[in-house]
Coordinates of C-alpha atoms and ligand atoms in Angstrom, one line a residue:
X1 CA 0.5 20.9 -11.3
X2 CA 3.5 20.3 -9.0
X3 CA 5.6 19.6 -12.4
X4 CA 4.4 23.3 -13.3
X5 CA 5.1 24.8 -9.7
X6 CA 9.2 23.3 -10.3
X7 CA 9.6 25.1 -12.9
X8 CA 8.9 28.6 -11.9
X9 CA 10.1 28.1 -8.2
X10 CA 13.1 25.4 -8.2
X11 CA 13.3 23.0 -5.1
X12 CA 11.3 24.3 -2.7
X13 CA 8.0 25.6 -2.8
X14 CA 4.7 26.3 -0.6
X15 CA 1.4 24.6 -1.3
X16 CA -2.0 24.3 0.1
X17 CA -3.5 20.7 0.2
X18 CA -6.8 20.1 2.3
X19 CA -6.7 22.9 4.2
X20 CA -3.1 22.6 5.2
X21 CA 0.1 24.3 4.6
X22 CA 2.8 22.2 3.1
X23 CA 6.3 22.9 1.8
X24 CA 6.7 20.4 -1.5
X25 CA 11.0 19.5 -1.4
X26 CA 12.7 17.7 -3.9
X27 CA 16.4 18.4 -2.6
X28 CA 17.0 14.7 -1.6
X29 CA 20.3 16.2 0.6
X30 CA 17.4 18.4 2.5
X31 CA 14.9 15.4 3.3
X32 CA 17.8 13.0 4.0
X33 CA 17.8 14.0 8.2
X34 CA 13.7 13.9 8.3
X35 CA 13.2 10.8 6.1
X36 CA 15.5 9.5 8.7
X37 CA 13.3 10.6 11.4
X38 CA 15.9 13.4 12.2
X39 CA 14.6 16.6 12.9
X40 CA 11.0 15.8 12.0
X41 CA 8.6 12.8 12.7
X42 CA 5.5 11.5 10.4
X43 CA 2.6 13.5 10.6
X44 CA -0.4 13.8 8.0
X45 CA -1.7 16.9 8.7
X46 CA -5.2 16.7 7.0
X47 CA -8.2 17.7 9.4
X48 CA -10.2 14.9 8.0
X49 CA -7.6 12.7 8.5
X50 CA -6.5 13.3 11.7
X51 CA -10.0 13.3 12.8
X52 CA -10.9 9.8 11.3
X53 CA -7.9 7.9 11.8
X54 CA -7.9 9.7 15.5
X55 CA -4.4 8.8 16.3
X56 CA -1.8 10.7 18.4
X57 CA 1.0 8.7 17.0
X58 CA 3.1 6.7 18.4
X59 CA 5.9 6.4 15.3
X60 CA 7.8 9.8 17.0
X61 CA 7.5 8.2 20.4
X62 CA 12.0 7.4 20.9
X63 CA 12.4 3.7 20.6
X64 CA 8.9 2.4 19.3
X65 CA 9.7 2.7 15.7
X66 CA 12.5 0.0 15.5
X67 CA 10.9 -2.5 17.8
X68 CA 6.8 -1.7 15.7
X69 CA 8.5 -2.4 12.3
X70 CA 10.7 -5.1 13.4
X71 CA 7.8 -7.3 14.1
X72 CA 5.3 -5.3 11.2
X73 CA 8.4 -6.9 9.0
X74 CA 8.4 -10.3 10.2
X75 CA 4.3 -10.3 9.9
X76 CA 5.1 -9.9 6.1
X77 CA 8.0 -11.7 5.3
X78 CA 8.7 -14.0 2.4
X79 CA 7.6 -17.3 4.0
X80 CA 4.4 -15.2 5.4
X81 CA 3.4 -14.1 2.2
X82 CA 4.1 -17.4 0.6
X83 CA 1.3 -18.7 2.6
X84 CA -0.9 -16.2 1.6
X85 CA -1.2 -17.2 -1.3
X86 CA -3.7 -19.5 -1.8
X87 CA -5.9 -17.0 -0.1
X88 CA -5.1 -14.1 -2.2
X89 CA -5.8 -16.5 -5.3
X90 CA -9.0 -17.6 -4.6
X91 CA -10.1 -14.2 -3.5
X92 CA -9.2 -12.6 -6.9
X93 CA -10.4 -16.2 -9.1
X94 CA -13.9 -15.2 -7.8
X95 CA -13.5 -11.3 -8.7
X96 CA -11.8 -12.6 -12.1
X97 CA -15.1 -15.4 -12.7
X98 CA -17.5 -12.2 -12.6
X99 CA -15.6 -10.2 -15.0
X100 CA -15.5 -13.4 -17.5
X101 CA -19.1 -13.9 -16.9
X102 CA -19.5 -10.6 -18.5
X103 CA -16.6 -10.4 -20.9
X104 CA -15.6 -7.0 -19.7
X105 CA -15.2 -5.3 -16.1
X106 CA -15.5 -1.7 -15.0
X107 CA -11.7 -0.9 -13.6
X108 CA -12.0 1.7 -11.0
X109 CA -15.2 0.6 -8.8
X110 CA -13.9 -3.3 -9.3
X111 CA -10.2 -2.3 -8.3
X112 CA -11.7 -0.3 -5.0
X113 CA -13.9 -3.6 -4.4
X114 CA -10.7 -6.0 -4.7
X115 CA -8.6 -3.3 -2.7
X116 CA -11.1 -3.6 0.4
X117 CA -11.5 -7.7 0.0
X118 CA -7.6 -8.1 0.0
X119 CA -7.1 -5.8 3.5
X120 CA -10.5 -7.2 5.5
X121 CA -10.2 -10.9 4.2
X122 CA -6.5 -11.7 3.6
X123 CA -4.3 -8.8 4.7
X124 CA -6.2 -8.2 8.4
X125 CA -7.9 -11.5 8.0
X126 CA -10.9 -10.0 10.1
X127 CA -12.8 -12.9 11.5
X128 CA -16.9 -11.7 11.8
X129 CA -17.6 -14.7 14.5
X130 CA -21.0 -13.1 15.5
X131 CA -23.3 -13.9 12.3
X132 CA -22.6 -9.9 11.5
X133 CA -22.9 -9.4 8.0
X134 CA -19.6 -9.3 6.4
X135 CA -20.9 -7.4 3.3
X136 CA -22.5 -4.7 4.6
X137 CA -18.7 -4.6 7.0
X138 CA -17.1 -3.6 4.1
X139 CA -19.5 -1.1 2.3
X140 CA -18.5 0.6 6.0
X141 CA -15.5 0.6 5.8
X142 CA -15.7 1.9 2.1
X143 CA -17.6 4.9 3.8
X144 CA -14.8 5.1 6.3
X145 CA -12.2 5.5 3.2
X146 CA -13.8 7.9 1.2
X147 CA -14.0 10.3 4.2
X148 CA -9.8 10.4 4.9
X149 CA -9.2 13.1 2.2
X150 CA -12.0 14.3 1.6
X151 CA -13.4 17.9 2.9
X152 CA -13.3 18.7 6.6
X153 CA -17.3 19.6 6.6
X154 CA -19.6 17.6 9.1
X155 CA -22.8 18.2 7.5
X156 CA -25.6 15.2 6.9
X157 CA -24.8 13.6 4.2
X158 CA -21.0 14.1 3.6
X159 CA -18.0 11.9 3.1
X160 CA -16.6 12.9 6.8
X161 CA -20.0 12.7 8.6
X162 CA -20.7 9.1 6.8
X163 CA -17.5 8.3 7.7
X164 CA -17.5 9.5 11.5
X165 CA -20.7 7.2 11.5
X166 CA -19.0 4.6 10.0
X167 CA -15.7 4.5 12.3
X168 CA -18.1 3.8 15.1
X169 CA -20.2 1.2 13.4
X170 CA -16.3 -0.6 12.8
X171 CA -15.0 -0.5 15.6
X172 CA -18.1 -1.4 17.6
X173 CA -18.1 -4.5 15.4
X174 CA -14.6 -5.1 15.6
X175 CA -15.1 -4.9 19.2
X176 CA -17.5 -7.4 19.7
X177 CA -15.0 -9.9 17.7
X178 CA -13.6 -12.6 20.3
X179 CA -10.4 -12.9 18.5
X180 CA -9.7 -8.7 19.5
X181 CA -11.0 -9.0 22.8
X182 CA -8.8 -12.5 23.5
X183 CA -6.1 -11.1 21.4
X184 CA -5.6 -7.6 23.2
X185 CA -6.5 -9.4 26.9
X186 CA -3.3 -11.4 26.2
X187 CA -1.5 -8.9 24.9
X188 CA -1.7 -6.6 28.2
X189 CA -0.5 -9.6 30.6
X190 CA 2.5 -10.3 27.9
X191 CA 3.4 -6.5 28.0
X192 CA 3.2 -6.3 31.6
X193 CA 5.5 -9.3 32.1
X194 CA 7.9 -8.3 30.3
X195 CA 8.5 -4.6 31.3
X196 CA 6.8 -2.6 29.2
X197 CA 9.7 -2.5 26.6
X198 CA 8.9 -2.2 23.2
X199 CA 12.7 -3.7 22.4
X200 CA 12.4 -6.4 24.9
X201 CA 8.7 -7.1 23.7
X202 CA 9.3 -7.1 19.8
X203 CA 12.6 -9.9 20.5
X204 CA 10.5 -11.9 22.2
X205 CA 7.5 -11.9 19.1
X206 CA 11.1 -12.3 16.6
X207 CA 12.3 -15.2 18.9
X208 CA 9.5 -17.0 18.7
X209 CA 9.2 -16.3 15.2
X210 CA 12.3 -17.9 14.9
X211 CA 10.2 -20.9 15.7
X212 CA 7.6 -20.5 13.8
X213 CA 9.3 -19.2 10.2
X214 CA 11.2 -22.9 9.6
X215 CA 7.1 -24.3 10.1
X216 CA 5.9 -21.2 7.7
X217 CA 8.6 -22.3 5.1
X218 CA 7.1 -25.8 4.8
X219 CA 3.5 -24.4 4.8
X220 CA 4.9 -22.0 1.9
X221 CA 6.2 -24.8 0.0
X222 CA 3.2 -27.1 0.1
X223 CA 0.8 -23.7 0.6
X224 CA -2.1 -25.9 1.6
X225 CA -3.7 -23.1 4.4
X226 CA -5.6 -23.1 7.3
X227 CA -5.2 -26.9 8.9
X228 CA -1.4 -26.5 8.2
X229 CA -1.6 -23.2 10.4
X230 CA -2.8 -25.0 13.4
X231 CA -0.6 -27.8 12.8
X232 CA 2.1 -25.5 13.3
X233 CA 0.7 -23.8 16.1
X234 CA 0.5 -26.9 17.8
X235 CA 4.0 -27.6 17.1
X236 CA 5.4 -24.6 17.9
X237 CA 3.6 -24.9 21.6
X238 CA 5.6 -28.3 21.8
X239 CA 8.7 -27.1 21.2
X240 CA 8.2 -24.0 23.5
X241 CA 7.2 -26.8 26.0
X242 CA 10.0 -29.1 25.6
X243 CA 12.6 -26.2 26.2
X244 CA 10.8 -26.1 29.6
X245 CA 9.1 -22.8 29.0
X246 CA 11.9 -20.7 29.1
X247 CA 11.2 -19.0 26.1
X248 CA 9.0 -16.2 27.5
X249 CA 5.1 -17.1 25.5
X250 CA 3.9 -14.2 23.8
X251 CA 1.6 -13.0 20.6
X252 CA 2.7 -14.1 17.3
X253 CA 4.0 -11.7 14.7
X254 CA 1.0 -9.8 13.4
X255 CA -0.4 -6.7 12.3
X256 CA -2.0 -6.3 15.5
X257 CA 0.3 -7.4 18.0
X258 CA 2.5 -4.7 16.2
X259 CA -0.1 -2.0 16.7
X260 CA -1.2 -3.2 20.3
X261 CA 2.2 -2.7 21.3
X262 CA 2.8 0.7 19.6
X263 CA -0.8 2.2 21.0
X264 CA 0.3 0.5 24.9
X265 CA 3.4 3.2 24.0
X266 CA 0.8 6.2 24.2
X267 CA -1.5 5.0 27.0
X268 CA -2.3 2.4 28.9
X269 CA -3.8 -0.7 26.4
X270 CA -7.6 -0.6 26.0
X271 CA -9.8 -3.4 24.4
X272 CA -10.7 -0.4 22.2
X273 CA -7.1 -0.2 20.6
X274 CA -7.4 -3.7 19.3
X275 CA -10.2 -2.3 17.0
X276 CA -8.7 1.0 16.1
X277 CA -5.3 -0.9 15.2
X278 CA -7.4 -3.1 12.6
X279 CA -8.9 0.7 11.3
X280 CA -5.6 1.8 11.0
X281 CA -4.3 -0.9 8.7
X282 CA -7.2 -0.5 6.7
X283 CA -6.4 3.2 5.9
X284 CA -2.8 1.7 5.1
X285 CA -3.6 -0.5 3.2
X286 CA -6.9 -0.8 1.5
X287 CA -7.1 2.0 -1.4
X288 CA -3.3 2.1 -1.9
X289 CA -3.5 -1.5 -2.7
X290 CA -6.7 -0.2 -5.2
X291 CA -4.7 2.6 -7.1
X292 CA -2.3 0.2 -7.5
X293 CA -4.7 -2.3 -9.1
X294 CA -6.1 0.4 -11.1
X295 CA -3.2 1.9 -11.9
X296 CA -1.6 -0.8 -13.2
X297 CA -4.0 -2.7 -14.8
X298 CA -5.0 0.4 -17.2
X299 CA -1.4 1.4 -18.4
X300 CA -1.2 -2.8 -19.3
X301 CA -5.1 -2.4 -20.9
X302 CA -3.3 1.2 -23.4
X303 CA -0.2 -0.9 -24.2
X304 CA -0.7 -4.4 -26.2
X305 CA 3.1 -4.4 -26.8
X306 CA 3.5 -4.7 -23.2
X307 CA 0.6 -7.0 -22.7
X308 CA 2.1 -9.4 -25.6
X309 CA 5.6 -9.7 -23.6
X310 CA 4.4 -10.2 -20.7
X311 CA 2.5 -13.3 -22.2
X312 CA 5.3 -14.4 -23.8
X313 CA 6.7 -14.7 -20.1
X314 CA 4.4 -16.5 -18.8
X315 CA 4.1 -19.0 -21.9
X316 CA 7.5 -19.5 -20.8
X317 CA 6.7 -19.7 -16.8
X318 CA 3.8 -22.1 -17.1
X319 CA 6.3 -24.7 -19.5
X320 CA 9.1 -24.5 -16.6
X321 CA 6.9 -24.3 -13.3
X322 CA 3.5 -25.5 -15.0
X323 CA 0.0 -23.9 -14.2
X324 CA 0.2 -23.5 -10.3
X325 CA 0.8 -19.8 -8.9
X326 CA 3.1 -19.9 -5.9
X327 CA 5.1 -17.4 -4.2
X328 CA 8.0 -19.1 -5.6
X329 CA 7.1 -18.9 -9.0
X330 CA 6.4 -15.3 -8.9
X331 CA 10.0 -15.1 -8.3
X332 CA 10.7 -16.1 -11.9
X333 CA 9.0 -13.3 -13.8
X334 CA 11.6 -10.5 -14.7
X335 CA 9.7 -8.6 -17.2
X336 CA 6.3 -8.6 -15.2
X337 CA 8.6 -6.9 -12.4
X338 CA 9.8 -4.6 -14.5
X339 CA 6.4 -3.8 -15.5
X340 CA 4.7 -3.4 -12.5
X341 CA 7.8 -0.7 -11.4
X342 CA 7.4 1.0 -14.7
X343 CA 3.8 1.5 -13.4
X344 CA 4.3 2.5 -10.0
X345 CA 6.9 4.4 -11.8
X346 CA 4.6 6.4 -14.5
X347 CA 1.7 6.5 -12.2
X348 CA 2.2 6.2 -8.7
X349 CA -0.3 4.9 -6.2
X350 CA 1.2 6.9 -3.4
X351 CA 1.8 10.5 -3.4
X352 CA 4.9 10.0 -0.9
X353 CA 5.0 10.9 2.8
X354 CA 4.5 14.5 4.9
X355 CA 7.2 15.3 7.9
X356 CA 6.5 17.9 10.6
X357 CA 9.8 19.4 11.4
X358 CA 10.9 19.9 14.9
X359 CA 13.9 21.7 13.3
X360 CA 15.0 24.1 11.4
X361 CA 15.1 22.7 7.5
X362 CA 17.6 24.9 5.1
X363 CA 17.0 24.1 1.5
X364 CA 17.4 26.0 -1.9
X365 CA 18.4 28.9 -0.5
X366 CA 15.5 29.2 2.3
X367 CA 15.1 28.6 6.3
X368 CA 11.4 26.1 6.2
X369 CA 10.9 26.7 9.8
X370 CA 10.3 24.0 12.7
X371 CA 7.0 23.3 12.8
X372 CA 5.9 23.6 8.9
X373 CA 4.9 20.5 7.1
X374 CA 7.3 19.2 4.3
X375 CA 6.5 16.7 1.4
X376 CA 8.3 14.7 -1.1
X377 CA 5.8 14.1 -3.3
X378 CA 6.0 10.6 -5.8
X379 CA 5.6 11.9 -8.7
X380 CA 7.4 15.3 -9.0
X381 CA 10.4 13.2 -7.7
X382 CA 9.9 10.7 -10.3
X383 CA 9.8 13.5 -13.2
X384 CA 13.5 14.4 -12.0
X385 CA 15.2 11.0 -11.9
X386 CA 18.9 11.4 -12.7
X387 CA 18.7 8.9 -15.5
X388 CA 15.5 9.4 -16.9
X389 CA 15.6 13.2 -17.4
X390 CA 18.1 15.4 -18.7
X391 CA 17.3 18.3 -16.8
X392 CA 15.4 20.3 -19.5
X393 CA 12.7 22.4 -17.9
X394 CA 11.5 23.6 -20.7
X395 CA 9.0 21.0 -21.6
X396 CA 5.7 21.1 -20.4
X397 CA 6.1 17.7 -19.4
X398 CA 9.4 15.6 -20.2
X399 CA 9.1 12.4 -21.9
X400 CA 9.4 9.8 -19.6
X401 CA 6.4 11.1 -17.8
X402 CA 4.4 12.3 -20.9
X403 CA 1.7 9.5 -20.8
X404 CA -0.6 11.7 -22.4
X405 CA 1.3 12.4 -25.8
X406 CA 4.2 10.4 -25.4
X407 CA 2.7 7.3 -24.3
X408 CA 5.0 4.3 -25.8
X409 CA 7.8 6.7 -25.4
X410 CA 7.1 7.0 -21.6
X411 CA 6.0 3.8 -20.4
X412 CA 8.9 1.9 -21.1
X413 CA 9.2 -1.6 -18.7
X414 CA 12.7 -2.4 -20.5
X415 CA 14.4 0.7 -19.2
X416 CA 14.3 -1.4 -15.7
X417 CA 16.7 -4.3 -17.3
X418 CA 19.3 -2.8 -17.9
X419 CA 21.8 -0.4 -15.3
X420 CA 22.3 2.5 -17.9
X421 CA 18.5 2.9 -17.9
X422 CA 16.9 1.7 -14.6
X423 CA 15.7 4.7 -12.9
X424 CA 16.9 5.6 -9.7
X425 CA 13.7 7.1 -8.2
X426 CA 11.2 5.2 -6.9
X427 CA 9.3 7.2 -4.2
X428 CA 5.9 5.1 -4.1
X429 CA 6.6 3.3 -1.6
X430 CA 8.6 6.0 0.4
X431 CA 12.0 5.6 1.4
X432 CA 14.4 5.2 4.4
X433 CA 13.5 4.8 7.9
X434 CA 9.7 4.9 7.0
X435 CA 9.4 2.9 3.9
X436 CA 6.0 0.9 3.0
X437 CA 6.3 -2.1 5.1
X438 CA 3.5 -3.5 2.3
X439 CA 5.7 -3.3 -0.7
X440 CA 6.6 -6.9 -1.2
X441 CA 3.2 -8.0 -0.3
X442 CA 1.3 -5.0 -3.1
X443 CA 3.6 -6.7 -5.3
X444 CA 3.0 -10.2 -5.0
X445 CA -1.1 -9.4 -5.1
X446 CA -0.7 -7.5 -8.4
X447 CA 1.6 -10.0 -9.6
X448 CA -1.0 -12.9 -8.9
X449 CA -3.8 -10.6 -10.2
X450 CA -2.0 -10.1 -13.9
X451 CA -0.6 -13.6 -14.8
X452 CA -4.1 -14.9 -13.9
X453 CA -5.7 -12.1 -16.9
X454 CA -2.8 -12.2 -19.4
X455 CA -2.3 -15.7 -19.6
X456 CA -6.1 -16.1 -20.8
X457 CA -7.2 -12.5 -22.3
X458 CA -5.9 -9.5 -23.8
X459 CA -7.1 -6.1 -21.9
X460 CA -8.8 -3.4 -23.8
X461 CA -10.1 -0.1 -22.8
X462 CA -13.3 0.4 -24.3
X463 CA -12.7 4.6 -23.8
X464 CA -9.4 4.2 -25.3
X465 CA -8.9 8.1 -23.7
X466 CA -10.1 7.5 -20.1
X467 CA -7.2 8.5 -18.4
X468 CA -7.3 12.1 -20.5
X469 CA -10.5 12.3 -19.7
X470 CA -10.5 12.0 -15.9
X471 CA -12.6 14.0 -14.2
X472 CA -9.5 14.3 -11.6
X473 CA -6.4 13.6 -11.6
X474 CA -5.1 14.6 -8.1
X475 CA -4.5 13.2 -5.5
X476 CA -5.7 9.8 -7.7
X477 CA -7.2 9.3 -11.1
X478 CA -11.3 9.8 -10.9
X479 CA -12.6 8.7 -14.2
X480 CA -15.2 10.1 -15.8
X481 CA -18.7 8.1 -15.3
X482 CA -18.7 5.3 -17.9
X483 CA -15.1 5.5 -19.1
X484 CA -13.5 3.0 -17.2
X485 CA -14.5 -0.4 -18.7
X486 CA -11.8 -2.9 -19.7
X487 CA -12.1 -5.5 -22.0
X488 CA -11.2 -9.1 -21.8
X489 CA -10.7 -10.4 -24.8
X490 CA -9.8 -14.3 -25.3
X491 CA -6.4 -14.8 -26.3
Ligands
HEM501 C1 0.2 0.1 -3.5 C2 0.0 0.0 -2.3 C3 0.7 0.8 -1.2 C4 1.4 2.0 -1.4 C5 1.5 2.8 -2.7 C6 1.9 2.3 -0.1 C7 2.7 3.5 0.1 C8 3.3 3.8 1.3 C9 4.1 4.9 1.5 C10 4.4 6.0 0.5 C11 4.6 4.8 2.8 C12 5.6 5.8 3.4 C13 4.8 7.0 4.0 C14 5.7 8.1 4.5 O1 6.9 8.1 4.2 O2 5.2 9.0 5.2 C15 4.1 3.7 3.4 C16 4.3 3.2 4.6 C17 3.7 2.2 5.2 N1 2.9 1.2 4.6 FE1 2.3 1.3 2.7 N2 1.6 1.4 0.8 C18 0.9 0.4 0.1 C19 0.4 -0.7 0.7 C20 0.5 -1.1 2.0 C21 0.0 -2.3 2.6 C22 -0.8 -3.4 1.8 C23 0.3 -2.3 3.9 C24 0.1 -3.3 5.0 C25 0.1 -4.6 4.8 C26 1.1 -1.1 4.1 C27 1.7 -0.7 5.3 C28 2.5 0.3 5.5 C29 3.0 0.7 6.8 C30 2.8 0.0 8.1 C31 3.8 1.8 6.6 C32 4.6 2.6 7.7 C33 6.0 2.1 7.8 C34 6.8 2.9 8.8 O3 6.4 3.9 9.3 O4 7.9 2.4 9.1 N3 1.2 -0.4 3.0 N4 3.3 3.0 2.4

């Protein structure tokens, strides 16, 4: 559709999406001020959206970007994410033992169910303390997803009135979690001790970091979880204690803490906002981390070329590093990088980032006006990469995104190995100033998830067609009902 919409208008062009008015620009020279923040801040301006997620944002607020990502960063850096990884194993070994048990799994419901696993169990690590069931947690916060995008009518029975109902039900439950409470308590002394400052505030979670990374690296190398946590804990509190407190005691690096501080930015910290922060980083990152399951996992189950490399690769892994998956080891895997690009590539999970300009915006030969909404959308950008397309717009699609009738042709992992042929456009993620803070850690997850399948099966889609046959295909794949079963067949 947007591929179709280039051709007849050039760079620039007006679209309707949800209800809203948004002006689609692929002049990267245009976008460079607002992806910088420069002349327009972050805004999605769905109703739905905006009603569920509830937020007058913080990110445009001057000087709370910088300090928010700075510790958001540090919450996921590589020594963090090494220690994840037990978690995010076991997790997905009980997913995978279901899917054995039955020699096949259906891709898009079990990719939603792994997505929403991985962002309440491991990613926000949402402890349910009261007995409250944790199942029946997550089918709400399934009902909370499926109303974000969905159409801005309140009537019984639909997606936004299930979700309204289910926002409440979260963060009442949330609320009554003693970790938020405690959590968000100790937050608001901390804050108030030190000034207020998001700067001042965020070096203070980064020095103690400091501490605590050299004791995460240990924990990443022998990756043996919880007991290690506290160990470290209780080390850290040593060490703060033997430099005769002067290191100012505040909230570790954490999803939260970075949220808690950005919301105290807005008004003045509520107990609520400890809830709503955990909300938000569900709609961050719970069905982005599913399209990128799905996504991925059906261009591998089309292409047994790929598959057959990839195992090769991890032949090779397993006789070098042996059986156990660590961070480290995921390190080691060049092809399987270059695969999972070529699918974020081909078919992204993200369909890029909206700006609301507070200036004008010239571009192709237009004024957009301050005030109008402006996308660079994922895909289009990716059908115009410098190296992959040689400008022809006389195709209806070109063939490096031609999955449909060009499929071998266009989903290519190799092109990433060498410089003539790597791609320079890679918008999934975003870019700049605002770029997903998540990457490394969607990577690492999808990573874990593959070399546990390919080293023991080959993946087959029993409806060879699905994707052709979607029901939708924007903003994400909807597969028809029945279509979406994968294989597993012993290798
Ligand atoms: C495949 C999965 C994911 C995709 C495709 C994705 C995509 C994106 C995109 C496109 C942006 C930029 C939005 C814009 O420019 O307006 C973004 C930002 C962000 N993402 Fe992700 N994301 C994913 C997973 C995650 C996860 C797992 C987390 C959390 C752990 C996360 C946290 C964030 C945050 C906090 C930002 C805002 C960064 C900022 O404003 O500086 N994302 N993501």
């Amino acid at each position: 559709m947007f591929w179709d919409r280039y051709r007849r208008y050039g760079r620039v062009f007006r679209t309707m999406m949800l209800g809203s008015r948004i002006w689609v620009v692929t002049d990267l020279d245009a976008l460079r001020g607002p992806l910088r923040d420069q002349g327009a801040y972050l805004e999605v301006p769905f109703p739905t959206f905006q009603r569920l997620v509830s937020a007058e944002s913080f990110l445009n607020r001057p000087g709370v970007h910088g300090p928010w990502r700075k510790i958001l960063s540090a919450t996921l850096a590589p020594p963090r994410l090494a220690a994840m990884v037990p978690r995010i194993t076991q997790l997905m070994k009980s997913h995978l033992s279901k899917w054995e048990a039955q020699g096949q799994v259906a891709i898009f419901r079990a990719a939603r169910v792994m997505g929403v696993d991985l962002a309440v169990d491991v990613i926000l690590d949402i402890k349910l303390s009261d007995g409250t069931d944790r199942v029946w947690v997550k089918s709400q916060v399934e009902n909370y997803l499926d109303g974000l995008y969905g159409l801005p009518i309140n009537l019984p029975g639909s997606t936004l009135a299930k979700a309204l109902v289910a926002r409440e039900k979260l963060v009442e439950v949330f609320l009554r979690q003693p970790d938020v409470a405690a959590t968000q308590a100790q937050f608001v002394k901390e804050w108030e001790a030190i000034g207020k400052s998001p700067a001042a505030y965020a070096a203070a979670v980064l020095d103690q970091h400091a501490v605590s990374s050299s004791t995460g690296e240990k924990a990443a190398a022998s990756a043996s979880g919880e007991m290690e946590e506290q160990q470290q804990q209780q080390q850290q509190q040593q060490q703060q204690e033997a430099a005769g407190g002067s290191r100012p005691s505040v909230l570790p690096p954490s999803i939260m803490t970075a949220q808690l501080m950005g919301r105290a930015m807005l008004k003045p910290s509520e107990l609520e906002d400890g809830a709503m922060s955990l909300l938000h980083m569900l709609v961050a990152s719970a069905d982005t981390t599913r399209f990128a399951l799905f996504n991925s996992w059906t261009l591998l189950a089309m292409c047994p070329r790929v598959q057959d490399k990839l195992y090769e690769e991890q032949q090779k892994v397993v006789a070098e590093y042996g059986e156990e998956l660590s961070y480290a080891v995921t390190c080691h895997m060049p092809y399987l990088d270059a695969t999972l690009k070529e699918c974020m590539r081909l078919l992204p999970a993200s369909a890029g980032g909206i700006r609301k300009l507070t200036a004008d915006m010239k571009v192709g030969g237009y004024t957009v006006p301050s005030g109008e909404y402006v996308w660079y959308h994922a895909g289009l950008l990716h059908y115009l990469d410098p190296v992959c397309w040689d400008g022809n717009t006389a195709v209806d699609v070109p063939p490096h995104m031609d999955w449909q009738n060009n499929f071998e042709g266009a989903f290519r992992p190799e092109r990433w190995l060498s410089e003539e042929t790597r791609p320079r456009y890679m918008f999934t993620f975003g870019t700049s100033a605002h770029l997903c803070i998540g990457m490394n850690l969607v990577y690492l997850e999808l990573k874990l998830m593959l070399c546990m399948v390919l080293r023991k099966y080959r993946l087959r889609l029993k409806t060879p067609d699905m994707l052709v046959r979607c029901e939708r295909l924007f903003p994400f794949f909807l597969p028809a009902k029945g279509t979406d079963t994968v294989l597993l067949e012993p290798r």
